[in-house]
Coordinates of C-alpha atoms in Angstrom, one line a residue:
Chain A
X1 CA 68.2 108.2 126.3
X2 CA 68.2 108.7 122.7
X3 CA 70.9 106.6 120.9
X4 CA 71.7 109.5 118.1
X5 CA 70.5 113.2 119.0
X6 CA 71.2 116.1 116.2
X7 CA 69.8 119.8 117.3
X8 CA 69.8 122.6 115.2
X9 CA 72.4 121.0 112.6
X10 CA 73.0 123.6 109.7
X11 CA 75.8 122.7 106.7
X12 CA 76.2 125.0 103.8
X13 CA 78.6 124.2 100.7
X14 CA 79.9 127.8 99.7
X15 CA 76.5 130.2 99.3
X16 CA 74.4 126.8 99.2
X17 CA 72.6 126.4 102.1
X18 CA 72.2 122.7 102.0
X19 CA 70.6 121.7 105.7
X20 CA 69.1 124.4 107.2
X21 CA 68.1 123.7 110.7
X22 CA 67.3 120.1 111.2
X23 CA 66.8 118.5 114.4
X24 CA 66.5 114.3 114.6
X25 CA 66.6 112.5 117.7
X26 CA 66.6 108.9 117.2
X27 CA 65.5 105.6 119.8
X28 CA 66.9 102.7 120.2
X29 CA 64.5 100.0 117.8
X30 CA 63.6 102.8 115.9
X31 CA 63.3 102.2 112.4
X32 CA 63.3 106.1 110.3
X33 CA 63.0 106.7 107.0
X34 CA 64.1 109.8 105.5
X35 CA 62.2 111.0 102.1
X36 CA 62.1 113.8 99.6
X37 CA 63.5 115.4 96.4
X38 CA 67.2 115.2 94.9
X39 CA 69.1 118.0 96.9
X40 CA 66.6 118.3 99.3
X41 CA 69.8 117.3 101.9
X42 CA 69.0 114.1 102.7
X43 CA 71.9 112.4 102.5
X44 CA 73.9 115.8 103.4
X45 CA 72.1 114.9 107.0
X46 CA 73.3 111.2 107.2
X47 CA 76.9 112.5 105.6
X48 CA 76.8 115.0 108.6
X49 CA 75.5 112.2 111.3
X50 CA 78.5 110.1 110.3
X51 CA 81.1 112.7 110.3
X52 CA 81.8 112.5 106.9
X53 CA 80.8 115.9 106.4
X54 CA 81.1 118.7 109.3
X55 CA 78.6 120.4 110.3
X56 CA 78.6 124.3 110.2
X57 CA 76.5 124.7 113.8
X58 CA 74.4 122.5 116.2
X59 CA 75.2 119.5 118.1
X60 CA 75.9 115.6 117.9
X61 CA 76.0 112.8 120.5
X62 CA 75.7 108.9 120.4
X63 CA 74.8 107.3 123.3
X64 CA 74.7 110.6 125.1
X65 CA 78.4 111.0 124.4
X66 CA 78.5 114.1 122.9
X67 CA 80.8 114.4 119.2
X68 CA 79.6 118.2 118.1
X69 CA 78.9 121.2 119.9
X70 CA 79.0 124.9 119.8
X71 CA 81.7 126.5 122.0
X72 CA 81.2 129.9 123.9
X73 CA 81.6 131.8 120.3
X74 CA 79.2 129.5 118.4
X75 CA 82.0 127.4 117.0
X76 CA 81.8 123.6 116.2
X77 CA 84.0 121.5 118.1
X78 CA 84.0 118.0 117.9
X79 CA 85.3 115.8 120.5
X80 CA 88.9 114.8 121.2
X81 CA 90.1 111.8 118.7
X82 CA 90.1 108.7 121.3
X83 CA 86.2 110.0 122.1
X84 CA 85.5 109.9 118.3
X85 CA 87.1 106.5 117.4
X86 CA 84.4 105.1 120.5
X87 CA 81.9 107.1 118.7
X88 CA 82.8 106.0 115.8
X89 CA 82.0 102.1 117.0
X90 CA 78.5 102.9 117.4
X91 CA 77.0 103.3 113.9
X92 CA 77.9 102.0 110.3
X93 CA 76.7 103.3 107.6
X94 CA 75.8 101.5 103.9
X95 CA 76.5 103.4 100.7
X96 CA 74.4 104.0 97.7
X97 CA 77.3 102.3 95.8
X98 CA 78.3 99.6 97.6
X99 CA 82.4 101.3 98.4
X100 CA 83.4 97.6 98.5
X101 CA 87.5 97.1 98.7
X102 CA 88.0 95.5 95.2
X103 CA 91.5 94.1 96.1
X104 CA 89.5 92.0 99.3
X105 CA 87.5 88.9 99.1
X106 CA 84.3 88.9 100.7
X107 CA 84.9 88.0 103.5
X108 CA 88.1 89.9 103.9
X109 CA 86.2 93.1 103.5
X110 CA 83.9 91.7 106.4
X111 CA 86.9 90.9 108.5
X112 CA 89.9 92.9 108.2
X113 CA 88.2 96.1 109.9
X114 CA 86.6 94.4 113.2
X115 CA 90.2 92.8 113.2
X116 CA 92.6 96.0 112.3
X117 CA 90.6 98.1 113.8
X118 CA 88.5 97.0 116.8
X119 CA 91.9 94.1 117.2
X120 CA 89.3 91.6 117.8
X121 CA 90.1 87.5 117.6
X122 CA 90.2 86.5 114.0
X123 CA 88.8 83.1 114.8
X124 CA 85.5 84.6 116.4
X125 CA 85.2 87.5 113.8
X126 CA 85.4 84.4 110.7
X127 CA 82.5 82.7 112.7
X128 CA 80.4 86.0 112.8
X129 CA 80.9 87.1 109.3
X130 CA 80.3 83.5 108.0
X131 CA 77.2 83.9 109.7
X132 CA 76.1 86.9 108.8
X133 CA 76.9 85.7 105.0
X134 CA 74.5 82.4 106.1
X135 CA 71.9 84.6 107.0
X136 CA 72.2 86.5 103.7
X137 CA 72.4 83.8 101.6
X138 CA 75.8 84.9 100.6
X139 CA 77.6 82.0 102.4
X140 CA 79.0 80.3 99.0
X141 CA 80.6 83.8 98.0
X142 CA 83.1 84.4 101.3
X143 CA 85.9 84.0 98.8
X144 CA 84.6 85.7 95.9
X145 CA 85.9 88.9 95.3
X146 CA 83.2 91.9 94.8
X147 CA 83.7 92.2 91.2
X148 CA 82.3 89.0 90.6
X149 CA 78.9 89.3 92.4
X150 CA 76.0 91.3 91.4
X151 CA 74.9 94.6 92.2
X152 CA 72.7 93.2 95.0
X153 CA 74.9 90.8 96.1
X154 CA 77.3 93.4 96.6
X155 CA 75.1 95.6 98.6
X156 CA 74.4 92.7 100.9
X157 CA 78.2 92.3 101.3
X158 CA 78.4 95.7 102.3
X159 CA 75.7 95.5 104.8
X160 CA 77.2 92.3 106.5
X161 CA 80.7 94.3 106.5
X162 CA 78.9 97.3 108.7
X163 CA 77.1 94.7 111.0
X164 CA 79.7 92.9 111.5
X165 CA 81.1 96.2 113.3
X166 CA 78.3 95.3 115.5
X167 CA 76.8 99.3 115.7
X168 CA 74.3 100.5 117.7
X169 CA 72.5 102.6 114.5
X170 CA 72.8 101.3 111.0
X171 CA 72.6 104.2 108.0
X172 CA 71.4 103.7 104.9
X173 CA 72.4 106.4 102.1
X174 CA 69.8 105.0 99.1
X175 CA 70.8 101.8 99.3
X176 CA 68.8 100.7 96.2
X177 CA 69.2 103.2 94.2
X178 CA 72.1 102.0 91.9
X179 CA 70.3 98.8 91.3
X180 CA 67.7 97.1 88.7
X181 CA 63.9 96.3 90.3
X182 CA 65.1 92.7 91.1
X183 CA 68.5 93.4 92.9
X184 CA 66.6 96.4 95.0
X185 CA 64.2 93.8 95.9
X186 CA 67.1 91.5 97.1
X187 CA 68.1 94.3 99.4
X188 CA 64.8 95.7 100.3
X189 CA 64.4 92.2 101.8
X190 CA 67.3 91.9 104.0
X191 CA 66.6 95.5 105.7
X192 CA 63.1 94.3 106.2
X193 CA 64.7 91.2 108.1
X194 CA 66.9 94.3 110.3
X195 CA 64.0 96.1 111.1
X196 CA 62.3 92.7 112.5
X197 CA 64.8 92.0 114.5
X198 CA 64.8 95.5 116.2
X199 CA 67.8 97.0 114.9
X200 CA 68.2 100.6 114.3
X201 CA 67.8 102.3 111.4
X202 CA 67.6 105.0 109.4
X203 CA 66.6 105.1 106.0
X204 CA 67.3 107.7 102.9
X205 CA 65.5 106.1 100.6
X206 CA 63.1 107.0 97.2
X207 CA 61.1 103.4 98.1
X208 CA 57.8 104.9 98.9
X209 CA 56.1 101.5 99.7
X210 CA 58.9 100.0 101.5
X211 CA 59.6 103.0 103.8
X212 CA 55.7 102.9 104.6
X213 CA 56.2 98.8 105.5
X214 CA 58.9 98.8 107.9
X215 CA 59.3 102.2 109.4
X216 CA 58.3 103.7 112.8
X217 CA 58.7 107.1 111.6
X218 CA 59.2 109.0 108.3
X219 CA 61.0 112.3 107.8
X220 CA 59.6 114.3 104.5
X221 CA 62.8 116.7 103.2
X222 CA 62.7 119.7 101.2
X223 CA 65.2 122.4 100.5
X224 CA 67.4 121.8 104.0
X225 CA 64.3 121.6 105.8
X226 CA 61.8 118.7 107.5
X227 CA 59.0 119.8 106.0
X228 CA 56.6 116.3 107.7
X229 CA 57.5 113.8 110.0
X230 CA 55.5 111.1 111.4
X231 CA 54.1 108.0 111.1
X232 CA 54.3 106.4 107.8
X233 CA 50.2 106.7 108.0
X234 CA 50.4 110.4 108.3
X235 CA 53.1 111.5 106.2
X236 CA 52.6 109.1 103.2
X237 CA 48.7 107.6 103.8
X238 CA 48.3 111.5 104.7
X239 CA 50.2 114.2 104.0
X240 CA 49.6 117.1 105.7
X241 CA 51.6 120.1 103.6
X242 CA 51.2 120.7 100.4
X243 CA 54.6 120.2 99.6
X244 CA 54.8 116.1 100.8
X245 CA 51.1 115.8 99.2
X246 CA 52.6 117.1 96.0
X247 CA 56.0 115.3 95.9
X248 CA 54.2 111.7 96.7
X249 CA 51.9 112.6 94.1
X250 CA 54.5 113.1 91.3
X251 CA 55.7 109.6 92.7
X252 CA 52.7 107.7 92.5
X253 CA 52.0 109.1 89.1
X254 CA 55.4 108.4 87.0
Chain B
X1 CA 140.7 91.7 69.8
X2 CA 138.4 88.8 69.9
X3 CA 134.7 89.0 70.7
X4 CA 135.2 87.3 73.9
X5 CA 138.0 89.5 74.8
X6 CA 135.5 92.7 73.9
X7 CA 132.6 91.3 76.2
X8 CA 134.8 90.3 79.0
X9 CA 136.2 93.6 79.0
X10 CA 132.4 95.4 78.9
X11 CA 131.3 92.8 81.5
X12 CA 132.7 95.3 84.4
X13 CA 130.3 98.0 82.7
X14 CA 127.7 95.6 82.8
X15 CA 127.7 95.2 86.6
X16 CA 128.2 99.3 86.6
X17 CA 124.9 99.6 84.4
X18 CA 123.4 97.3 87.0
X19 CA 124.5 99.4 90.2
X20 CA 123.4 102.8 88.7
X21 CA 119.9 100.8 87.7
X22 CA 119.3 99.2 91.1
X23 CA 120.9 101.8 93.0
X24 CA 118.7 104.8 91.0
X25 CA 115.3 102.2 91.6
X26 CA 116.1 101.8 95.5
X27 CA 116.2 106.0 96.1
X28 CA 114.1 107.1 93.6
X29 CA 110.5 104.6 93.9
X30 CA 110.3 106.0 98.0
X31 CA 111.7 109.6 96.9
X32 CA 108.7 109.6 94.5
X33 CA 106.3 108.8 97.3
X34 CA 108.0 112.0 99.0
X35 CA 107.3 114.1 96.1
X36 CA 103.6 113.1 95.7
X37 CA 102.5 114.0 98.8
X38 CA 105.0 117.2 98.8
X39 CA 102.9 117.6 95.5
X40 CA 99.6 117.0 96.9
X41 CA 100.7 118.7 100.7
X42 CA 97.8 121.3 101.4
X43 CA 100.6 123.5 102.6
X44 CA 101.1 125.9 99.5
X45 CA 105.0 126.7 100.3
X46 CA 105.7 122.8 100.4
X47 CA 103.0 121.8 97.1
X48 CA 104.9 125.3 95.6
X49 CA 108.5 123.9 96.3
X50 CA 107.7 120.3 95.0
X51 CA 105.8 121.8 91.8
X52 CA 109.2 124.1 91.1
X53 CA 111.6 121.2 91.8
X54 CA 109.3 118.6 89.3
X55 CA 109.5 121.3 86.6
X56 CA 112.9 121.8 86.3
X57 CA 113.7 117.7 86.5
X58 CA 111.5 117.6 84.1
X59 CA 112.5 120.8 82.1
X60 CA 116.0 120.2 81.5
X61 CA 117.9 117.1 79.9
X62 CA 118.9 114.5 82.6
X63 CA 122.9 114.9 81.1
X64 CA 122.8 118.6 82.1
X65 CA 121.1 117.6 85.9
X66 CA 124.3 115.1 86.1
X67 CA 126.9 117.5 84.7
X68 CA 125.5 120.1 87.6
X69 CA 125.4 117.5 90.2
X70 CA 129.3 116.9 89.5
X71 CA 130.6 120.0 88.8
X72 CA 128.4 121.9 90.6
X73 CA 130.1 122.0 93.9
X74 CA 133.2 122.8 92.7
X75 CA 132.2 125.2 90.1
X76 CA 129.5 127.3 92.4
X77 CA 131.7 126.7 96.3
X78 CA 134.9 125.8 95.1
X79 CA 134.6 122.3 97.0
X80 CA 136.6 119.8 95.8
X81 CA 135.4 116.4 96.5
X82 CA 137.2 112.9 95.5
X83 CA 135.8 109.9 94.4
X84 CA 132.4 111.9 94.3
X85 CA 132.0 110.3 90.4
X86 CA 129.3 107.6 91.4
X87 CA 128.0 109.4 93.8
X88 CA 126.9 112.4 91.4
X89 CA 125.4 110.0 89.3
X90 CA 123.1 108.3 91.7
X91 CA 122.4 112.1 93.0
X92 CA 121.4 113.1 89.6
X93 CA 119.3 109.7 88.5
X94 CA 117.0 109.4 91.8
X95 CA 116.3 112.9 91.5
X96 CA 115.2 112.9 88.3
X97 CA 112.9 109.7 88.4
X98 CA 111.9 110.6 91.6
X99 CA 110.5 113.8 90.0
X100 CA 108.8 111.3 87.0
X101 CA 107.7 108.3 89.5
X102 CA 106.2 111.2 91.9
X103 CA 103.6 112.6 89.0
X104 CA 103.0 109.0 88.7
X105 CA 102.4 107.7 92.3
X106 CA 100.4 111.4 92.2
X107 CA 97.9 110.2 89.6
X108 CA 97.4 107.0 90.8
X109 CA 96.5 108.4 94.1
X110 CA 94.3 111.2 92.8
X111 CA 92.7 108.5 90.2
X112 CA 90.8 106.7 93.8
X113 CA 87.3 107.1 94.3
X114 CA 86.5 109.0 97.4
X115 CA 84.4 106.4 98.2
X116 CA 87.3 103.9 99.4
X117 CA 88.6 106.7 101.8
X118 CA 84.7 107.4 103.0
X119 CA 84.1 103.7 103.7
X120 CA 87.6 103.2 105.3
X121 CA 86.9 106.2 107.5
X122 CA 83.2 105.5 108.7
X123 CA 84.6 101.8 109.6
X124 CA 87.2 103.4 111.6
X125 CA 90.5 102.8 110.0
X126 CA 92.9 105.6 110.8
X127 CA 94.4 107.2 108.1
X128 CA 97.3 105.4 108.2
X129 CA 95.6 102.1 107.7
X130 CA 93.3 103.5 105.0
X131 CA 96.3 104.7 103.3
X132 CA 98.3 101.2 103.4
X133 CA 95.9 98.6 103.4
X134 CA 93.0 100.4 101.7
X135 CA 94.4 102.7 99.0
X136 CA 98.0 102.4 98.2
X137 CA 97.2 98.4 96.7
X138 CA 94.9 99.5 94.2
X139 CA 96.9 102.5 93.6
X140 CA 99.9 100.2 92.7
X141 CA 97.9 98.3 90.5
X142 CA 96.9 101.2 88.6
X143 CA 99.9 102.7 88.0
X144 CA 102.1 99.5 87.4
X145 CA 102.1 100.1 83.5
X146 CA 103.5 103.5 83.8
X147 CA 105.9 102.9 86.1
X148 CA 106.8 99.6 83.3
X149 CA 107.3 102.6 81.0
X150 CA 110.0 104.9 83.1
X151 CA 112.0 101.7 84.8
X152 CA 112.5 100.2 81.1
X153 CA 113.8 104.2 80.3
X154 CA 115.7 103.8 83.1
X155 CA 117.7 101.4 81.5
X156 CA 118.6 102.8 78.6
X157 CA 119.1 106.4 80.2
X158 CA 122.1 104.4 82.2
X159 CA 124.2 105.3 79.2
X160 CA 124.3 108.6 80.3
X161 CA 126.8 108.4 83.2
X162 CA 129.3 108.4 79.9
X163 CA 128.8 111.9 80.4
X164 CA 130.5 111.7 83.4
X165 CA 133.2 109.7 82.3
X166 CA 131.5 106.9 83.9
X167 CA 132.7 103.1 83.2
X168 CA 129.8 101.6 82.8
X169 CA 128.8 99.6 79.3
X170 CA 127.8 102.5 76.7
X171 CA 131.5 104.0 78.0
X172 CA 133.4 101.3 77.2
X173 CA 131.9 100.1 73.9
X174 CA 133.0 103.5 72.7
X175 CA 136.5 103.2 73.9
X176 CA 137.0 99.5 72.7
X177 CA 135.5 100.4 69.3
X178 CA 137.4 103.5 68.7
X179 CA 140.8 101.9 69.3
X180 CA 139.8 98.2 67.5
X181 CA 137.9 100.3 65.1
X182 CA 135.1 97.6 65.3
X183 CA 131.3 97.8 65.4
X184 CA 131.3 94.8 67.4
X185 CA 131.5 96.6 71.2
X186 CA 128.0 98.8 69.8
X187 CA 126.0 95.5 69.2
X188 CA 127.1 93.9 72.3
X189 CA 126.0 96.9 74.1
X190 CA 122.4 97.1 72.2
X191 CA 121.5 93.1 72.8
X192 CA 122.6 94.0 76.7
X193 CA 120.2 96.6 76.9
X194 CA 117.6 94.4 75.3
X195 CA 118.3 92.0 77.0
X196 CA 117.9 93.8 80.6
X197 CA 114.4 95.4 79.3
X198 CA 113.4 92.0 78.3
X199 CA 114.0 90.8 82.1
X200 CA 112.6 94.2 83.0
X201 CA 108.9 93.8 81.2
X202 CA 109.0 90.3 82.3
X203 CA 109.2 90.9 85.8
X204 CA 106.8 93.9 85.5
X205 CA 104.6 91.7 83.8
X206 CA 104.7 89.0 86.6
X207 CA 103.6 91.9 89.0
X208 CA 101.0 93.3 87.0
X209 CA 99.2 89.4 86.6
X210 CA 99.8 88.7 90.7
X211 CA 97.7 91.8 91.4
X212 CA 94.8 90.4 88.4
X213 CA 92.9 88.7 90.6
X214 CA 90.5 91.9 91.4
X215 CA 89.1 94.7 89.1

């Protein structure tokens, strides 16, 4: 059974035709990287996965519960609101920029949602996010508040607040991409330590290199479409379609 | 009539100041939250309604809105009502800050990144939660200065219950000065005033470091 299955998914903002028939199926382990140009709908397609955006038609399940499907007119419906707050517990999903709470410390941005809002024990949620801080090297910061760590540090916080959700799939919208070379090494680093420990992944990401280390599979996106998708050999060692060829080219060369 | 004479004699206007103040503060602030969402409702004839009922708190002087609120339902029904004085006057003050605080609470709310709502909603908060634990702290950090700025008018605009005949401090200094013909009853009432607003920026103050822990 595939832990997250999207068929057919189209999304269009106005006349824009952002995704335009996109299927990704994704296994439990699996580490996936998603590349390709600005606008190519890349993170329009993890924004859609994680319900932030809806979709305009196709279908959605977790776990092979099933959040988005056509009706008998071609309609979207998503399922009922109890279904969708269990669906919801099965992936967590890291921003591009961070979306820490600045009025929580550390480790009350860790906390308060597997608390508030999966009413777990606050004893044994402290010991898992003071873990998960340990493993980050984070530990000293639990009561710093996000305003006065780094851009990386930050990031990592961020990361720790969406395991310690415990999800099935973890999303990554560019991760690095508001940070200097040092800080997205920082980060780089700690997804690398995910993906070696078997949890599940997908990637948006412009790190060529990085995605070709620790993914299973890479998806190459152009205008709403998967244009390659592969190993990281074959799509980024070598490319089939012009198009990947031509984009990882213009990369290599800057 | 001595100068202790004069300020025990404003003293009971004081304490009225104080109950239209505190009184205006306790309807108005949650009347405001009310009014923003009315303002921001997606529902056009509700966001319509709100917008209408903003501009004309906002378009006309605050002595006219209290002048309608007591005469009004005499004057347009024919409905006398007794004792209805104080009551008019809280009518027409929370209404009219409600309007102000409301555009207020509105831009603090509107001033959030959608980010905060995004990573509330993929970690499952309800909207709700989001709204109280998530957004409305920083919102009430942003907006503290403004809302410094209309409370400390609040104040002063007190003095204009006189227009209703109202005993409260700014009444009675002009009754004791016209028959003493003294200044003395003005100054009292000006180092009140200034004296509440000092209390007032201080407290405001004392909120706005509490909450300067984050940025």
């Amino acid at each position: 059974m595939n832990l997250l299955e999207m068929k057919n998914i189209r999304k269009s903002f106005g006349e824009l035709s952002v995704i335009r028939d996109i299927s990704l199926s994704v296994t439990r382990g699996e580490v996936v990287s998603i590349i390709g140009p600005s606008g190519s709908g890349k993170s329009t397609l993890l924004r859609c996965a994680t319900f932030l955006e809806t979709i305009d038609s196709g279908f959605i399940s977790y776990m092979g519960q099933v959040a988005a499907q056509e009706d008998a007119t071609g309609a979207i419906t998503y399922c009922t609101h109890e279904e969708m707050k269990k669906i919801h517990g099965y992936f967590g999903l890291v921003f591009q920029n961070f979306n820490l709470f600045p009025h929580y410390s550390v480790l009350k941005n860790i906390m308060d949602a597997p608390i508030v809002v999966q009413g777990r024990q606050k004893s044994e949620v402290r010991e898992e996010a003071m873990a998960l801080l340990e493993k980050m090297g984070l530990a000293d910061k639990a009561d710093f508040y996000p305003y006065q760590l780094s851009g990386g540090q930050q990031q990592r916080v961020s990361i720790v607040r969406a395991l310690a959700m415990n999800p099935e799939i973890l999303f990554f919208d560019e991760p690095t991409s508001a940070l200097d070379p040092e800080l997205t090494i920082e980060v780089l680093k700690v997804i690398r330590q995910l993906a070696e420990e078997h949890m599940t992944m997908v990637i948006v990401t412009h790190e060529m290199q990085f995605a070709a280390a620790v993914s299973d599979r890479v998806i190459f996106m152009d205008g709403g479409i998967i244009v390659e998708e592969g190993s990281p050999e074959q799509v980024i060692s070598n490319p089939e379609k012009a198009r990947t060829r031509q984009f990882l080219d213009m990369y290599n060369n800057r | 009539m001595s100068f202790f004479t004069m300020l025990e004699t404003m003293s009971s206007g004081m304490l009225k100041t104080c109950a239209i103040f505190f009184l205006t503060l306790l309807f108005s602030l949650p009347l405001g939250f009310l009014v923003s969402f009315g303002r921001m409702s997606k529902n056009p004839i509700l966001r319509n309604i709100v917008k209408v009922y903003i501009s004309i708190m906002r378009g006309t002087p605050l002595m006219l809105q209290l002048l309608v609120w007591y005469f009004g339902p005499f004057y347009l029904f024919q409905i006398p009502i007794r004792g209805y004085r104080f009551t008019a006057i809280i009518l027409g003050f929370a209404f009219n800050y409600a309007a102000y605080f409301g555009e207020i609470f509105r831009a603090g709310i509107e001033s959030m990144p959608q980010g905060q709502y995004e990573a509330a909603k993929v970690l499952g908060y309800t909207k709700v939660q989001t709204f109280f634990r998530i957004i409305l702290p920083q919102v009430v950090k942003r907006i503290l200065p403004a809302v410094t700025n209309e409370v400390i008018t609040l104040v002063k605009d007190t003095s204009l219950a006189f227009s209703l005949a109202y005993q409260e401090v700014f009444s009675i200094a002009k009754q004791i000065s016209s028959s003493q013909t003294s200044f003395m009853p003005f100054l009292i009432a000006g180092v009140f005033y200034y004296i509440m607003n000092y209390a007032v920026a201080f407290a405001m103050e004392r909120m706005e470091k509490s909450m300067s822990y984050y940025r």
